[in-house]
DNA sequence: CCGAATCCTGTCCGATACTG
DNA sequence: CAGTATCGGACAGGATTCGG
């Protein structure tokens, strides 16, 4: 009468896979990392997921203690899905696995990216050493929401929302943004092409771009 | 004509899941983390995996550039499966995800554990702060192989094989070992019960045990 | 004995259609 | 808007069998 298929393995890692190893589960967690979302929002941000699968995954994640339902605040009525404290703690595994994945010999850059994925990518590619002495506060206006990026004391902070007084504000979509930040040459093609708009100190954006390492495949 | 099912997502993390997100894939990587194994060895260490599934996973991991086939050295004839450099780099994600999993509200400790899983668990539960000033070298003789554990300068090293002159040698199975190390009270029940045998400096084992935090569920 | 290919069965996934 | 119902197809699991 085992409800779920299990590896039946004492390893904590394997038991985690029993909980989040199903298809789409970790991508749902990824999308919720920056705040609660409604069912339909999740569907939009996860192109390709079937609604019944999303229902199952949310139920499973809730049972596992990773996701919980919350009442939507303010004007909107209805419920949404949020991460529990333990669910939010998955940000670190997400960051580390993303960093590992960026060394894949077959990583492709031409596919679309959700805002949450892009913001987590920043954490993955951030390089402490390159950030020594850097202090910047840049706000992003992405189609799916605003994010405040700050680098200070060798640490990167990525939070949803806005900063009171950003040094620089970038508007556009996340694919163009990452292309600029990782290309090593900010202010280049994407800006010229008009897919990104920058207000404020462009040098601060360049400084931010300098704190990321470019994804590079690991050979052997 | 898509050969493989894909999330078709630009996120490096999602693309990693395309490669290693299938059932059993990451557990195969886990088992290979401390050295090459043959097909049959893998089957033994992954109770429950079907042989055809193992075949498929190995083929997929090889295609992804995570695993490669090697000729078995020395006396044994035949081939074995080893991790590539990039595959070995997965040790860090494994460690971090294990640490996250150890905070699961529903982690069970009574299930059997492979030697590789136990050794990775040590990395997950290691606590830099607790290890300040600690310097120990302990050798383990587990049923599936020998491992050399060293703590020095706030760092933990877990390697397959033996140390020339260990301060302490523990023989027994990995489940009993972890119970002793994480219980906070080494030298207690398991040793008394004779499931573990210790030669050398028992205090060094206690010192080692003091560098690990006990798994504790995160609430909320 | 090792490594793998071949059945067959059951479960899970994916897509569409439909309902409170 | 937020899911449920349904169904075909893909994939996992187990046993057996076959070639080194």
Short mmCIF file of C-alpha atoms (C1' of nucleotides) in Angstrom, two decimals:
data_model
loop_
_atom_site.label_atom_id
_atom_site.label_comp_id
_atom_site.label_asym_id
_atom_site.label_seq_id
_atom_site.Cartn_x
_atom_site.Cartn_y
_atom_site.Cartn_z
CA UNK A 1 0.00 0.00 0.00
CA UNK A 2 2.89 2.35 -0.63
CA UNK A 3 1.36 5.56 -1.82
CA UNK A 4 4.47 6.73 -3.58
CA UNK A 5 7.27 5.10 -5.39
CA UNK A 6 10.39 5.31 -3.30
CA UNK A 7 14.05 4.51 -3.61
CA UNK A 8 13.86 3.12 -0.10
CA UNK A 9 17.37 4.36 0.53
CA UNK A 10 18.67 5.74 3.81
CA UNK A 11 20.64 8.48 2.07
CA UNK A 12 19.20 11.90 2.76
CA UNK A 13 19.85 12.83 -0.83
CA UNK A 14 17.85 9.86 -2.10
CA UNK A 15 15.02 10.67 0.25
CA UNK A 16 15.02 14.19 -1.07
CA UNK A 17 14.68 12.75 -4.55
CA UNK A 18 11.67 10.78 -3.34
CA UNK A 19 10.12 14.15 -2.60
CA UNK A 20 11.33 16.39 -5.39
CA UNK A 21 12.66 13.96 -7.96
CA UNK A 22 9.49 13.81 -10.00
CA UNK A 23 9.29 15.54 -13.29
CA UNK A 24 8.64 19.30 -13.03
CA UNK A 25 8.79 19.34 -9.23
CA UNK A 26 12.02 21.26 -8.94
CA UNK A 27 11.01 23.71 -11.63
CA UNK A 28 7.89 24.51 -9.64
CA UNK A 29 10.09 25.19 -6.63
CA UNK A 30 12.32 27.37 -8.78
CA UNK A 31 9.41 29.50 -9.91
CA UNK A 32 8.17 29.99 -6.36
CA UNK A 33 11.58 31.04 -5.10
CA UNK A 34 10.88 34.77 -5.33
CA UNK A 35 7.37 34.81 -3.96
CA UNK A 36 3.96 33.13 -4.04
CA UNK A 37 2.27 32.48 -7.36
CA UNK A 38 -1.17 31.35 -8.36
CA UNK A 39 -1.91 28.19 -10.27
CA UNK A 40 -2.30 29.99 -13.53
CA UNK A 41 0.84 32.06 -13.04
CA UNK A 42 2.79 28.88 -12.55
CA UNK A 43 1.33 27.40 -15.68
CA UNK A 44 2.36 30.43 -17.68
CA UNK A 45 5.90 30.35 -16.39
CA UNK A 46 6.34 26.66 -17.02
CA UNK A 47 5.52 26.26 -20.69
CA UNK A 48 4.81 22.65 -21.42
CA UNK A 49 3.51 21.53 -18.06
CA UNK A 50 0.08 19.94 -18.14
CA UNK A 51 -2.45 21.25 -15.67
CA UNK A 52 -3.06 17.89 -14.08
CA UNK A 53 0.66 17.38 -13.60
CA UNK A 54 0.93 20.77 -11.95
CA UNK A 55 -1.90 19.83 -9.63
CA UNK A 56 -0.17 16.60 -8.68
CA UNK A 57 3.18 18.28 -8.13
CA UNK A 58 1.72 20.99 -5.94
CA UNK A 59 -0.11 18.37 -3.87
CA UNK A 60 3.06 16.32 -3.53
CA UNK A 61 5.21 19.30 -2.61
CA UNK A 62 2.65 20.40 -0.06
CA UNK A 63 2.57 16.97 1.50
CA UNK A 64 6.35 16.97 1.61
CA UNK A 65 6.36 20.27 3.51
CA UNK A 66 8.03 22.27 0.75
CA UNK A 67 5.04 24.26 -0.48
CA UNK A 68 2.04 25.60 1.34
CA UNK A 69 -1.11 27.33 0.21
CA UNK A 70 -1.58 30.94 1.23
CA UNK A 71 -4.42 33.36 0.88
CA UNK A 72 -3.60 36.04 -1.60
CA UNK A 73 -3.14 39.39 0.16
CA UNK A 74 -4.62 42.70 -0.78
CA UNK A 75 -6.92 43.26 -3.64
CA UNK A 76 -6.64 39.90 -5.36
CA UNK A 77 -8.92 37.22 -4.05
CA UNK A 78 -8.10 33.55 -4.03
CA UNK A 79 -5.21 31.37 -3.01
CA UNK A 80 -1.66 31.06 -4.10
CA UNK A 81 1.26 28.72 -3.52
CA UNK A 82 4.24 29.72 -1.43
CA UNK A 83 7.38 28.01 -0.24
CA UNK A 84 7.77 27.00 3.39
CA UNK A 85 10.96 27.95 5.21
CA UNK A 86 12.45 24.64 4.23
CA UNK A 87 11.34 25.16 0.66
CA UNK A 88 13.05 28.56 0.57
CA UNK A 89 16.19 26.87 1.83
CA UNK A 90 16.31 25.07 -1.48
CA UNK A 91 17.72 28.20 -3.03
CA UNK A 92 21.23 27.12 -2.17
CA UNK A 93 21.00 23.67 -3.83
CA UNK A 94 19.43 25.41 -6.80
CA UNK A 95 22.33 27.84 -6.97
CA UNK A 96 24.98 25.13 -6.71
CA UNK A 97 23.33 22.82 -9.20
CA UNK A 98 22.94 25.72 -11.57
CA UNK A 99 26.62 26.49 -11.28
CA UNK A 100 27.44 22.87 -12.03
CA UNK A 101 25.07 22.82 -14.97
CA UNK A 102 26.65 25.93 -16.43
CA UNK A 103 29.77 23.86 -17.02
CA UNK A 104 27.84 21.45 -19.19
CA UNK A 105 29.44 20.76 -22.55
CA UNK A 106 26.02 21.00 -24.17
CA UNK A 107 24.47 24.02 -22.53
CA UNK A 108 22.31 26.02 -24.89
CA UNK A 109 21.75 29.72 -24.49
CA UNK A 110 19.15 30.37 -27.12
CA UNK A 111 16.17 29.13 -25.19
CA UNK A 112 13.75 31.34 -23.32
CA UNK A 113 14.12 31.77 -19.60
CA UNK A 114 11.70 32.69 -16.87
CA UNK A 115 12.44 35.66 -14.67
CA UNK A 116 13.00 33.43 -11.65
CA UNK A 117 15.38 31.26 -13.62
CA UNK A 118 17.34 34.29 -14.75
CA UNK A 119 17.60 35.69 -11.23
CA UNK A 120 18.81 32.35 -9.88
CA UNK A 121 21.27 32.19 -12.72
CA UNK A 122 22.82 35.39 -11.44
CA UNK A 123 23.47 33.73 -8.09
CA UNK A 124 24.98 30.73 -9.84
CA UNK A 125 27.36 32.73 -11.94
CA UNK A 126 28.35 35.24 -9.29
CA UNK A 127 32.02 35.17 -8.45
CA UNK A 128 33.05 36.37 -5.00
CA UNK A 129 36.58 37.09 -6.07
CA UNK A 130 35.56 39.26 -8.97
CA UNK A 131 33.21 41.17 -6.68
CA UNK A 132 35.88 42.32 -4.25
CA UNK A 133 35.49 46.02 -3.69
CA UNK A 134 32.43 46.28 -5.90
CA UNK A 135 29.37 48.07 -4.62
CA UNK A 136 26.40 48.49 -6.91
CA UNK A 137 22.63 48.67 -6.67
CA UNK A 138 20.79 47.97 -9.91
CA UNK A 139 17.06 47.57 -10.36
CA UNK A 140 15.54 45.39 -13.03
CA UNK A 141 12.15 45.85 -14.65
CA UNK A 142 11.38 42.52 -16.25
CA UNK A 143 8.11 41.61 -17.93
CA UNK A 144 7.17 39.34 -15.03
CA UNK A 145 8.19 41.62 -12.19
CA UNK A 146 10.79 43.88 -10.67
CA UNK A 147 13.97 42.78 -8.97
CA UNK A 148 16.57 44.61 -6.93
CA UNK A 149 20.16 43.50 -7.40
CA UNK A 150 22.84 44.55 -4.99
CA UNK A 151 26.52 43.67 -4.71
CA UNK A 152 28.30 44.65 -1.56
CA UNK A 153 31.12 43.22 0.52
CA UNK A 154 31.63 40.38 -1.94
CA UNK A 155 28.03 39.27 -1.63
CA UNK A 156 25.23 39.30 -4.16
CA UNK A 157 21.66 39.91 -3.14
CA UNK A 158 18.74 39.34 -5.47
CA UNK A 159 15.33 40.30 -4.13
CA UNK A 160 11.96 40.84 -5.72
CA UNK A 161 10.75 44.43 -5.63
CA UNK A 162 12.43 47.79 -5.99
CA UNK A 163 15.17 49.76 -4.29
CA UNK A 164 14.37 53.28 -3.08
CA UNK A 165 17.29 54.83 -4.96
CA UNK A 166 18.90 52.51 -7.50
CA UNK A 167 22.06 53.65 -9.27
CA UNK A 168 20.79 52.15 -12.47
CA UNK A 169 17.52 50.77 -13.79
CA UNK A 170 17.39 48.25 -16.61
CA UNK A 171 14.18 47.50 -18.44
CA UNK A 172 13.72 44.64 -20.85
CA UNK A 173 13.43 40.92 -20.92
CA UNK A 174 15.61 38.52 -18.98
CA UNK A 175 17.18 36.81 -22.00
CA UNK A 176 18.58 40.07 -23.31
CA UNK A 177 19.72 41.02 -19.84
CA UNK A 178 21.73 37.84 -19.28
CA UNK A 179 23.26 38.10 -22.72
CA UNK A 180 24.55 41.53 -21.79
CA UNK A 181 25.73 40.60 -18.30
CA UNK A 182 27.57 37.44 -19.35
CA UNK A 183 28.93 38.61 -22.66
CA UNK A 184 31.61 40.61 -20.93
CA UNK A 185 30.71 43.58 -23.08
CA UNK A 186 27.74 45.38 -21.55
CA UNK A 187 26.40 48.23 -23.53
CA UNK A 188 27.03 46.29 -26.67
CA UNK A 189 24.63 44.69 -29.09
CA UNK A 190 21.52 44.29 -26.98
CA UNK A 191 21.57 47.87 -25.86
CA UNK A 192 22.23 49.05 -29.38
CA UNK A 193 19.41 46.88 -30.66
CA UNK A 194 17.09 48.53 -28.23
CA UNK A 195 15.96 45.33 -26.56
CA UNK A 196 17.20 46.71 -23.26
CA UNK A 197 16.72 50.20 -21.93
CA UNK A 198 18.98 51.64 -19.26
CA UNK A 199 18.34 54.64 -17.07
CA UNK A 200 20.98 55.97 -14.73
CA UNK A 201 24.63 55.08 -14.42
CA UNK A 202 25.66 52.72 -17.21
CA UNK A 203 29.06 52.23 -15.61
CA UNK A 204 27.39 50.64 -12.62
CA UNK A 205 25.83 48.08 -14.92
CA UNK A 206 29.26 47.34 -16.35
CA UNK A 207 30.60 46.96 -12.84
CA UNK A 208 27.83 44.50 -12.06
CA UNK A 209 28.54 42.53 -15.22
CA UNK A 210 32.16 42.23 -14.11
CA UNK A 211 31.18 40.20 -11.06
CA UNK A 212 29.93 37.23 -13.08
CA UNK A 213 31.93 34.49 -14.68
CA UNK A 214 30.86 33.37 -18.11
CA UNK A 215 29.49 29.86 -18.39
CA UNK A 216 32.21 27.63 -19.80
CA UNK A 217 32.13 23.90 -20.42
CA UNK A 218 34.35 21.68 -18.32
CA UNK A 219 36.18 19.16 -20.41
CA UNK A 220 37.51 15.70 -19.62
CA UNK B 1 12.04 13.70 -33.82
CA UNK B 2 13.20 14.76 -30.39
CA UNK B 3 15.26 11.93 -29.07
CA UNK B 4 14.79 12.86 -25.47
CA UNK B 5 12.08 14.48 -23.47
CA UNK B 6 13.17 17.96 -22.56
CA UNK B 7 11.91 20.88 -20.53
CA UNK B 8 13.06 23.10 -23.36
CA UNK B 9 13.99 25.74 -20.82
CA UNK B 10 16.96 28.08 -21.05
CA UNK B 11 17.73 27.75 -17.35
CA UNK B 12 20.98 25.87 -16.78
CA UNK B 13 19.35 24.10 -13.89
CA UNK B 14 16.51 22.85 -16.06
CA UNK B 15 18.95 21.71 -18.70
CA UNK B 16 20.82 19.80 -16.04
CA UNK B 17 17.56 18.12 -15.14
CA UNK B 18 17.17 17.13 -18.76
CA UNK B 19 20.39 15.22 -18.32
CA UNK B 20 20.24 13.86 -14.80
CA UNK B 21 16.62 14.28 -13.84
CA UNK B 22 15.52 10.81 -14.79
CA UNK B 23 14.83 8.28 -12.16
CA UNK B 24 17.98 6.64 -10.69
CA UNK B 25 20.37 8.84 -12.67
CA UNK B 26 21.64 10.85 -9.73
CA UNK B 27 21.95 7.80 -7.54
CA UNK B 28 24.18 6.22 -10.15
CA UNK B 29 26.34 9.33 -10.07
CA UNK B 30 26.40 9.16 -6.27
CA UNK B 31 27.66 5.59 -6.31
CA UNK B 32 30.41 6.42 -8.79
CA UNK B 33 31.62 9.38 -6.77
CA UNK B 34 34.43 7.48 -5.04
CA UNK B 35 35.73 5.52 -7.98
CA UNK B 36 34.78 3.40 -10.98
CA UNK B 37 32.39 0.50 -10.56
CA UNK B 38 31.30 -2.32 -12.76
CA UNK B 39 27.76 -2.86 -13.93
CA UNK B 40 27.14 -5.55 -11.36
CA UNK B 41 28.67 -3.54 -8.52
CA UNK B 42 26.30 -0.72 -9.33
CA UNK B 43 23.35 -3.07 -9.32
CA UNK B 44 24.29 -4.37 -5.91
CA UNK B 45 24.63 -0.92 -4.45
CA UNK B 46 21.34 0.29 -5.87
CA UNK B 47 18.83 -2.22 -4.60
CA UNK B 48 15.68 -1.98 -6.62
CA UNK B 49 17.10 -0.78 -9.92
CA UNK B 50 16.22 -2.92 -12.91
CA UNK B 51 19.08 -3.97 -15.12
CA UNK B 52 17.58 -2.44 -18.22
CA UNK B 53 17.08 0.85 -16.43
CA UNK B 54 20.69 0.83 -15.30
CA UNK B 55 21.76 0.19 -18.88
CA UNK B 56 19.67 3.12 -20.09
CA UNK B 57 20.92 5.47 -17.39
CA UNK B 58 24.55 4.63 -18.02
CA UNK B 59 24.06 5.22 -21.74
CA UNK B 60 22.32 8.53 -21.05
CA UNK B 61 24.94 9.70 -18.58
CA UNK B 62 27.68 8.75 -20.99
CA UNK B 63 26.03 10.69 -23.77
CA UNK B 64 25.66 13.66 -21.46
CA UNK B 65 29.37 13.61 -20.71
CA UNK B 66 29.00 12.72 -17.04
CA UNK B 67 30.09 9.10 -17.14
CA UNK B 68 32.61 7.33 -19.29
CA UNK B 69 33.61 3.73 -19.70
CA UNK B 70 37.06 2.71 -18.59
CA UNK B 71 39.01 -0.48 -18.88
CA UNK B 72 39.43 -2.09 -15.52
CA UNK B 73 43.07 -1.91 -14.43
CA UNK B 74 45.25 -4.74 -13.23
CA UNK B 75 44.05 -8.20 -12.58
CA UNK B 76 40.33 -7.77 -13.19
CA UNK B 77 39.25 -7.98 -16.79
CA UNK B 78 36.38 -6.07 -18.29
CA UNK B 79 35.15 -2.53 -18.25
CA UNK B 80 33.83 -0.27 -15.58
CA UNK B 81 32.04 3.06 -15.40
CA UNK B 82 33.76 6.17 -14.12
CA UNK B 83 32.84 9.81 -13.76
CA UNK B 84 34.30 12.41 -16.07
CA UNK B 85 35.81 15.55 -14.55
CA UNK B 86 32.47 17.26 -14.90
CA UNK B 87 30.75 14.29 -13.32
CA UNK B 88 33.11 14.42 -10.35
CA UNK B 89 32.25 18.08 -9.98
CA UNK B 90 28.76 16.98 -9.10
CA UNK B 91 30.04 16.17 -5.64
CA UNK B 92 29.33 19.70 -4.50
CA UNK B 93 25.66 19.74 -5.59
CA UNK B 94 25.31 16.34 -4.00
CA UNK B 95 26.72 17.69 -0.76
CA UNK B 96 24.51 20.76 -0.71
CA UNK B 97 21.35 18.89 -1.64
CA UNK B 98 22.14 16.33 1.03
CA UNK B 99 22.49 19.08 3.59
CA UNK B 100 19.14 20.48 2.53
CA UNK B 101 17.54 17.06 2.65
CA UNK B 102 18.82 16.45 6.14
CA UNK B 103 16.48 19.21 7.29
CA UNK B 104 13.48 17.31 5.96
CA UNK B 105 10.66 16.95 8.46
CA UNK B 106 10.24 13.37 7.35
CA UNK B 107 13.77 12.07 7.11
CA UNK B 108 14.07 8.44 8.15
CA UNK B 109 17.24 7.02 9.61
CA UNK B 110 16.38 3.37 9.79
CA UNK B 111 16.97 2.54 6.17
CA UNK B 112 20.14 0.97 4.82
CA UNK B 113 22.75 3.15 3.23
CA UNK B 114 25.47 2.48 0.71
CA UNK B 115 29.04 3.27 1.61
CA UNK B 116 29.17 6.09 -0.93
CA UNK B 117 25.98 7.57 0.46
CA UNK B 118 27.37 7.46 3.97
CA UNK B 119 30.62 9.14 2.95
CA UNK B 120 28.77 11.90 1.13
CA UNK B 121 26.56 12.30 4.15
CA UNK B 122 29.66 13.14 6.17
CA UNK B 123 30.41 16.01 3.81
CA UNK B 124 26.84 17.21 4.07
CA UNK B 125 26.77 17.23 7.84
CA UNK B 126 30.24 18.63 8.35
CA UNK B 127 30.28 21.93 10.16
CA UNK B 128 33.27 24.23 9.55
CA UNK B 129 32.74 26.13 12.76
CA UNK B 130 32.69 23.03 14.90
CA UNK B 131 35.86 21.85 13.22
CA UNK B 132 37.96 24.86 14.17
CA UNK B 133 41.22 23.65 15.62
CA UNK B 134 40.38 19.99 15.09
CA UNK B 135 42.94 17.75 13.43
CA UNK B 136 42.17 14.08 13.07
CA UNK B 137 42.89 11.23 10.67
CA UNK B 138 40.55 8.27 10.93
CA UNK B 139 40.39 5.27 8.63
CA UNK B 140 37.21 3.37 7.95
CA UNK B 141 36.94 -0.27 6.98
CA UNK B 142 33.47 -0.65 5.57
CA UNK B 143 32.09 -3.79 3.96
CA UNK B 144 32.27 -2.17 0.52
CA UNK B 145 35.68 -0.59 0.83
CA UNK B 146 38.09 1.50 2.84
CA UNK B 147 37.93 5.24 3.30
CA UNK B 148 40.32 7.76 4.80
CA UNK B 149 38.75 10.63 6.69
CA UNK B 150 40.76 13.68 7.62
CA UNK B 151 39.82 16.95 9.28
CA UNK B 152 42.36 19.73 9.18
CA UNK B 153 42.22 23.49 9.03
CA UNK B 154 38.44 23.48 9.17
CA UNK B 155 38.20 21.25 6.13
CA UNK B 156 36.96 17.70 5.78
CA UNK B 157 38.49 15.30 3.29
CA UNK B 158 36.92 11.95 2.46
CA UNK B 159 38.90 9.76 0.12
CA UNK B 160 38.73 6.12 -0.84
CA UNK B 161 41.68 4.05 0.32
CA UNK B 162 43.85 4.05 3.42
CA UNK B 163 46.10 6.43 5.27
CA UNK B 164 49.65 5.32 6.05
CA UNK B 165 49.33 6.03 9.75
CA UNK B 166 45.75 6.65 10.91
CA UNK B 167 45.16 7.73 14.47
CA UNK B 168 42.14 5.50 14.65
CA UNK B 169 40.64 2.71 12.57
CA UNK B 170 36.95 1.91 12.67
CA UNK B 171 35.58 -1.33 11.26
CA UNK B 172 31.92 -2.07 10.75
CA UNK B 173 29.05 -1.09 8.55
CA UNK B 174 28.16 2.43 7.54
CA UNK B 175 24.79 2.55 9.26
CA UNK B 176 26.29 1.84 12.65
CA UNK B 177 29.07 4.31 11.96
CA UNK B 178 26.75 7.20 11.16
CA UNK B 179 24.61 6.41 14.18
CA UNK B 180 27.67 6.78 16.36
CA UNK B 181 29.02 9.90 14.66
CA UNK B 182 25.73 11.79 14.64
CA UNK B 183 24.41 10.65 18.00
CA UNK B 184 26.73 13.02 19.79
CA UNK B 185 27.80 10.21 22.07
CA UNK B 186 30.41 8.10 20.34
CA UNK B 187 31.56 5.04 22.18
CA UNK B 188 28.03 4.44 23.27
CA UNK B 189 25.56 1.80 22.22
CA UNK B 190 26.91 0.70 18.88
CA UNK B 191 30.38 0.18 20.22
CA UNK B 192 29.03 -1.62 23.24
CA UNK B 193 26.88 -3.78 21.00
CA UNK B 194 29.97 -4.78 19.09
CA UNK B 195 28.63 -3.68 15.71
CA UNK B 196 31.61 -1.39 15.39
CA UNK B 197 35.19 -2.17 16.27
CA UNK B 198 37.69 0.56 16.98
CA UNK B 199 41.44 0.29 17.02
CA UNK B 200 43.63 3.15 18.10
CA UNK B 201 42.72 6.43 19.73
CA UNK B 202 39.03 6.46 20.63
CA UNK B 203 39.26 10.12 21.61
CA UNK B 204 40.12 11.00 18.04
CA UNK B 205 36.88 9.39 16.94
CA UNK B 206 35.02 11.48 19.48
CA UNK B 207 36.77 14.56 18.16
CA UNK B 208 35.69 13.67 14.64
CA UNK B 209 32.11 13.14 15.76
CA UNK B 210 32.15 16.62 17.25
CA UNK B 211 32.62 18.20 13.84
CA UNK B 212 29.21 17.11 12.55
CA UNK B 213 25.87 18.68 13.19
CA UNK B 214 22.98 16.34 13.81
CA UNK B 215 20.25 16.29 11.16
CA UNK B 216 17.36 18.34 12.43
CA UNK B 217 14.09 19.18 10.70
CA UNK B 218 13.46 22.76 9.72
CA UNK B 219 9.99 23.86 10.64
CA UNK B 220 7.69 26.43 9.16
"C1'" DC C 1 29.95 -14.91 -13.91
"C1'" DC C 2 29.39 -10.35 -16.21
"C1'" DG C 3 26.96 -7.16 -19.25
"C1'" DA C 4 23.21 -6.42 -21.69
"C1'" DA C 5 18.91 -7.23 -24.80
"C1'" DT C 6 14.09 -8.74 -24.68
"C1'" DC C 7 9.72 -9.54 -23.26
"C1'" DC C 8 5.51 -7.96 -20.46
"C1'" DT C 9 3.07 -5.42 -17.00
"C1'" DG C 10 1.96 -1.45 -14.35
"C1'" DT C 11 2.59 3.32 -13.35
"C1'" DC C 12 3.46 7.92 -14.68
"C1'" DC C 13 3.41 11.68 -17.99
"C1'" DG C 14 1.34 14.79 -21.56
"C1'" DA C 15 -2.50 16.85 -24.16
"C1'" DT C 16 -7.04 18.00 -24.64
"C1'" DA C 17 -11.59 18.56 -23.06
"C1'" DC C 18 -14.47 19.68 -19.53
"C1'" DT C 19 -16.57 21.43 -14.80
"C1'" DG C 20 -17.36 24.13 -10.15
"C1'" DC D 1 -9.72 31.13 -12.53
"C1'" DA D 2 -8.51 26.76 -10.73
"C1'" DG D 3 -8.45 22.89 -11.19
"C1'" DT D 4 -10.73 17.56 -12.58
"C1'" DA D 5 -11.57 13.71 -16.16
"C1'" DT D 6 -9.99 10.99 -19.50
"C1'" DC D 7 -7.09 8.52 -22.52
"C1'" DG D 8 -3.01 7.28 -25.46
"C1'" DG D 9 1.70 6.76 -25.14
"C1'" DA D 10 6.07 6.77 -22.83
"C1'" DC D 11 8.72 5.08 -19.22
"C1'" DA D 12 9.94 2.22 -15.06
"C1'" DG D 13 10.08 -2.45 -12.87
"C1'" DG D 14 10.75 -7.41 -12.87
"C1'" DA D 15 11.87 -11.81 -14.85
"C1'" DT D 16 13.99 -14.26 -18.24
"C1'" DT D 17 17.31 -15.15 -21.77
"C1'" DC D 18 21.35 -14.62 -24.57
"C1'" DG D 19 26.29 -13.63 -25.94
"C1'" DG D 20 31.29 -13.08 -23.96
#
